[in-house]
XYZ file of C-alpha atoms in Angstrom:
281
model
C -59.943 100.825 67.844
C -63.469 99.257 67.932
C -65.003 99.974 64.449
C -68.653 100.152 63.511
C -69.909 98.742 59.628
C -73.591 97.577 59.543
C -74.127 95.228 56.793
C -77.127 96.148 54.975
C -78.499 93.805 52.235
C -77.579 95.461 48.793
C -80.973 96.690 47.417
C -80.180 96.910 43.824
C -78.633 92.837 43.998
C -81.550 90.499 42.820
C -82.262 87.755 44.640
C -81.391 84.762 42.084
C -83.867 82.244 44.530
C -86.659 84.573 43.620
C -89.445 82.394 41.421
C -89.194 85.444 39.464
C -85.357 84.523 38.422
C -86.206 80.691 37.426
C -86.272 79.171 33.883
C -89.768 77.864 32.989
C -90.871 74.423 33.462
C -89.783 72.213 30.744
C -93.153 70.397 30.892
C -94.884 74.007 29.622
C -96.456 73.361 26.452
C -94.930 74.957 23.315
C -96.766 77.583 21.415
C -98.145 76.839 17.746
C -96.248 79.626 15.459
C -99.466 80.667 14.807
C -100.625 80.940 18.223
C -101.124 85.138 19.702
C -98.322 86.240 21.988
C -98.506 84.984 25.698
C -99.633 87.540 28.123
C -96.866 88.612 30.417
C -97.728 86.793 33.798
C -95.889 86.759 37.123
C -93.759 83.927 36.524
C -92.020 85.283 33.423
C -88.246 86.603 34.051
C -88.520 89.771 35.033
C -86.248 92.086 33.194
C -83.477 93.574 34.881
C -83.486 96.785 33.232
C -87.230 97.588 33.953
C -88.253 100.246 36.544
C -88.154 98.629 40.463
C -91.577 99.169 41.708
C -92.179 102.725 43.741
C -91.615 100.661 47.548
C -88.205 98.694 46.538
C -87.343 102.483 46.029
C -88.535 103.989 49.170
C -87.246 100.701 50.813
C -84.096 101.173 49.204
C -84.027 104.778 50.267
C -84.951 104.476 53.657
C -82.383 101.814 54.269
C -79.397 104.532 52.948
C -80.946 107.008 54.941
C -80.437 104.529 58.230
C -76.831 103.891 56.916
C -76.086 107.386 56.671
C -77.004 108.257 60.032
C -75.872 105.548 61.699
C -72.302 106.275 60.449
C -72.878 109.601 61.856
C -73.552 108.563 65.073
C -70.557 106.430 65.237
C -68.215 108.671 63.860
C -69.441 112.139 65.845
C -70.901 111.180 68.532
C -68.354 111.145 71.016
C -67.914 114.944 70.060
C -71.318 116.243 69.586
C -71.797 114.476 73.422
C -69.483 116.479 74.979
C -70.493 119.914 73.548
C -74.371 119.984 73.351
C -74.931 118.991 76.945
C -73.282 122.547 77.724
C -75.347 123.987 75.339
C -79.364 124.267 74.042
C -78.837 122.798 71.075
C -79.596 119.044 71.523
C -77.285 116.060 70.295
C -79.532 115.245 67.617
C -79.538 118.098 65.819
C -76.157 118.615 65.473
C -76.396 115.007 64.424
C -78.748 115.927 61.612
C -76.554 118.914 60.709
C -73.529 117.146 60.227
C -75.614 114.385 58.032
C -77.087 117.058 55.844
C -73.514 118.857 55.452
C -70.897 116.127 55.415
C -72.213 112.452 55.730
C -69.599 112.289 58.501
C -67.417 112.988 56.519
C -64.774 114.503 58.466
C -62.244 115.933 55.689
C -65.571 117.472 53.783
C -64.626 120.687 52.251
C -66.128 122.832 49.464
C -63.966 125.641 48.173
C -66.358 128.930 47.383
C -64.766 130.694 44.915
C -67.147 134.340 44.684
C -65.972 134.425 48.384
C -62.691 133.986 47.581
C -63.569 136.614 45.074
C -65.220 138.943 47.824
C -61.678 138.663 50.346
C -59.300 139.314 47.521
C -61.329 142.388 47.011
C -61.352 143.406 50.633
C -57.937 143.286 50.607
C -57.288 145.200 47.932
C -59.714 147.859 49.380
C -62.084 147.230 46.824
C -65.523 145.511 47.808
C -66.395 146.820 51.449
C -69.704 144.283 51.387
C -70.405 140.873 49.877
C -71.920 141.812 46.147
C -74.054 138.275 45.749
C -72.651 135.244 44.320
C -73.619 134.280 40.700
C -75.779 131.072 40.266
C -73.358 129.226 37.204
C -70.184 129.509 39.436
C -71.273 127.895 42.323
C -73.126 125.154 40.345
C -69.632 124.403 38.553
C -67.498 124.183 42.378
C -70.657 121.689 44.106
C -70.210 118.576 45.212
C -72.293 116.123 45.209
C -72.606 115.566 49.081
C -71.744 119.286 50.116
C -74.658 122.172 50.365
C -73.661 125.574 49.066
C -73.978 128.259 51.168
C -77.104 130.701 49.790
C -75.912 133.944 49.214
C -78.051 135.794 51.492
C -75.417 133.507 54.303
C -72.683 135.181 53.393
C -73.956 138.687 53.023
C -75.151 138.337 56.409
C -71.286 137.922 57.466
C -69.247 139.889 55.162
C -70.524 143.829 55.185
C -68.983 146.985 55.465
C -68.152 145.970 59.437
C -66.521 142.987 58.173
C -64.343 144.733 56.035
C -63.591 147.107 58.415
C -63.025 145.060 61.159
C -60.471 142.629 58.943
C -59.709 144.697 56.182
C -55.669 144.889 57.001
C -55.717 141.503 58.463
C -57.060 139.663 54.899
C -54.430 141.999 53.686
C -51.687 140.617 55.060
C -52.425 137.183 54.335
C -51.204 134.766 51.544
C -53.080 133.665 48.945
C -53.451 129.905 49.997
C -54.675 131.396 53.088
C -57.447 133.048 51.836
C -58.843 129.775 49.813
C -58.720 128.428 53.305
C -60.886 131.553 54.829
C -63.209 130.905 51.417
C -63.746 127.194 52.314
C -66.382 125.166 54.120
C -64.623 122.758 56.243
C -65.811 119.614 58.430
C -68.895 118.089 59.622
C -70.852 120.716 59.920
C -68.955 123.063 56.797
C -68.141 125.955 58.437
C -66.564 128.818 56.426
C -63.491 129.253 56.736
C -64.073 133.510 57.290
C -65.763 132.461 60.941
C -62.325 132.058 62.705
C -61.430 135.508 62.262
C -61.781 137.971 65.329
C -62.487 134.755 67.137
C -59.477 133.266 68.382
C -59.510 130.499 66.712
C -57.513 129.042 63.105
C -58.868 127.035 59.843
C -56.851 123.978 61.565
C -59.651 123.813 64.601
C -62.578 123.494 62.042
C -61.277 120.333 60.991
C -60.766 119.260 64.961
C -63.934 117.470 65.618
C -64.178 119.132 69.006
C -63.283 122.289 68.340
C -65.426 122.220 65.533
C -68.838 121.129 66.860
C -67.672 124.010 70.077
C -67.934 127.009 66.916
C -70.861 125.355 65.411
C -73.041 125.594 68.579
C -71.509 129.149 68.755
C -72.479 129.978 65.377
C -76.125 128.486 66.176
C -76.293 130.592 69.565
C -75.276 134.098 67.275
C -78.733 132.954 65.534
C -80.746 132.338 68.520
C -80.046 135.679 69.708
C -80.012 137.670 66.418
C -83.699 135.783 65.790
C -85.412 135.505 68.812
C -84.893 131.461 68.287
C -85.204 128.958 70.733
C -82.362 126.344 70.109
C -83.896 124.018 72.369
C -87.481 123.473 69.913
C -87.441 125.824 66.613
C -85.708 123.628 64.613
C -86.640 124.597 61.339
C -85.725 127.834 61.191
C -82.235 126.714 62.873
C -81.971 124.350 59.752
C -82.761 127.612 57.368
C -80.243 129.867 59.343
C -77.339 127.529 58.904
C -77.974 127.272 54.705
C -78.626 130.616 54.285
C -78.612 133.093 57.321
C -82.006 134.036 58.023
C -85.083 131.958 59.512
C -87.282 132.022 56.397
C -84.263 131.838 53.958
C -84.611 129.622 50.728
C -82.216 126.844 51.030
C -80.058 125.948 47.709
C -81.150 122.475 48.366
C -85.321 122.659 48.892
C -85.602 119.583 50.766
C -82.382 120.630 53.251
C -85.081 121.668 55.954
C -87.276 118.179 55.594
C -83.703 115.883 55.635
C -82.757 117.593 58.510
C -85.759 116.859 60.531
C -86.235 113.306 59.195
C -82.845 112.669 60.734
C -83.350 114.246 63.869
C -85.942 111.552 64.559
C -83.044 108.969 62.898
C -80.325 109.953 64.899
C -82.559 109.811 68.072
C -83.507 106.180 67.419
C -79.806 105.141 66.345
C -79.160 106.688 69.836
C -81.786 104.741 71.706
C -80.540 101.819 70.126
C -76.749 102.113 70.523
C -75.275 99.179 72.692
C -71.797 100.407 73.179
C -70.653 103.890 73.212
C -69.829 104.863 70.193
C -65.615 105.670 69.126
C -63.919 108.819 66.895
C -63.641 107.124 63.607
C -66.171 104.333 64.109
């Protein structure tokens, strides 16, 4: 299997040819003991532990953000490209999505335990709609490169109709099932709960295809519900998929302004490309 790894110069590695890295001249002339402190200057050593100047940081961001799409592309492509061409939502968003959800990382999954919670109750007959999920819980389960769902997402899902509708089917399922149904699996982190009444198992969200087929589904339920057009209002469709709504606040408050950053990324990387990219790349 062809493999893609671009080699990016490590940003925080200094450069030991850098004047700035040298021992001074031997030829300098000494100072008297009684002589004022020397002024720093630009040839002095600079000190390793000081603050990198404002660009080396956006330089050093910008170049992660370029690796982290770029893997995306490699590894999903070949997925997202056979979906989104039957569909309005272009290949670069999804691209975006599944960078702002999973880095492409295709065994991402974030366990939710107040959903959990909320389907134990349903089973037991005792919450018939999603209650809210408290702020200290969810701040314990995060990971560091998985968005939480808002809570407004899941009360948009799990109502009285929900309950209704599943009620006896929740019921009769084991308890490692339900951490499965209270789970946010693959590159996009779909909950687990979306399967049900749809044909479809927790095993297809991590399937690549089959995953990136419910996502676009998922998107289209939007569309409709919000008068969206998948095709340009891209925002929004960012805000929907954190928290269920078009003018929801996202846990993460720059999730809207990654999202379309790497639209623009994953579009280049695509330009770009010189051999189609490969599952696993």
């Amino acid at each position: 299997m062809r493999r893609y790894s671009p080699r990016e110069p490590d940003p925080d590695r200094p450069n030991w040819n850098h004047p700035a890295w040298q021992p001074e001249s031997s030829a300098a002339p000494a100072l008297r003991a009684d002589a004022p402190p020397r002024a720093a200057s630009s040839s002095s050593p600079a000190d390793p532990n000081a603050p990198r100047p404002a660009g080396a940081l956006r330089t050093a961001r910008t170049q992660a953000e370029s690796r982290l799409v770029e893997r995306v592309f490699y590894r999903c492509h070949a997925h997202i490209a056979e979906i989104a061409p039957a569909s309005s939502v272009p290949a670069r968003f999804l691209g975006a999505l599944t960078a702002n959800e999973s880095a492409g990382a295709p065994d991402a999954a974030r366990f939710e335990p107040a959903v959990y919670r909320h389907l134990v109750a349903v089973a037991s007959g005792e919450a018939p709609a999603y209650a809210g999920i408290p702020a200290a819980e969810i701040e314990r389960q995060i990971e560091d490169r998985l968005h939480p769902k808002a809570a407004e997402f899941h009360a948009r899902y799990l109502t009285r109709v929900f309950a209704a509708g599943h009620g006896e089917q929740i019921a009769a399922l084991r308890d490692e099932v339900l951490r499965e149904l209270a789970t946010s699996w693959g590159f996009t982190q779909i909950m687990g709960y979306h399967v049900l009444g749809r044909g479809r198992s927790v095993r297809d969200l991590v399937d690549p295809g089959r995953h990136y087929a419910l996502a676009v589904e998922l998107l289209a339920e939007f569309a409709r519900d919000y008068h969206l057009d998948l095709g340009r209002e891209f925002e929004p469709m960012f805000r929907c998929w954190n928290t269920g709504q078009p003018h929801g606040k996202t846990y993460d408050p720059a999730y809207v302004e990654n999202g379309v950053r790497r639209m623009g990324l994953y579009a280049e990387v695509a330009a770009q490309a010189t051999f189609p990219p490969v599952d696993g790349g």
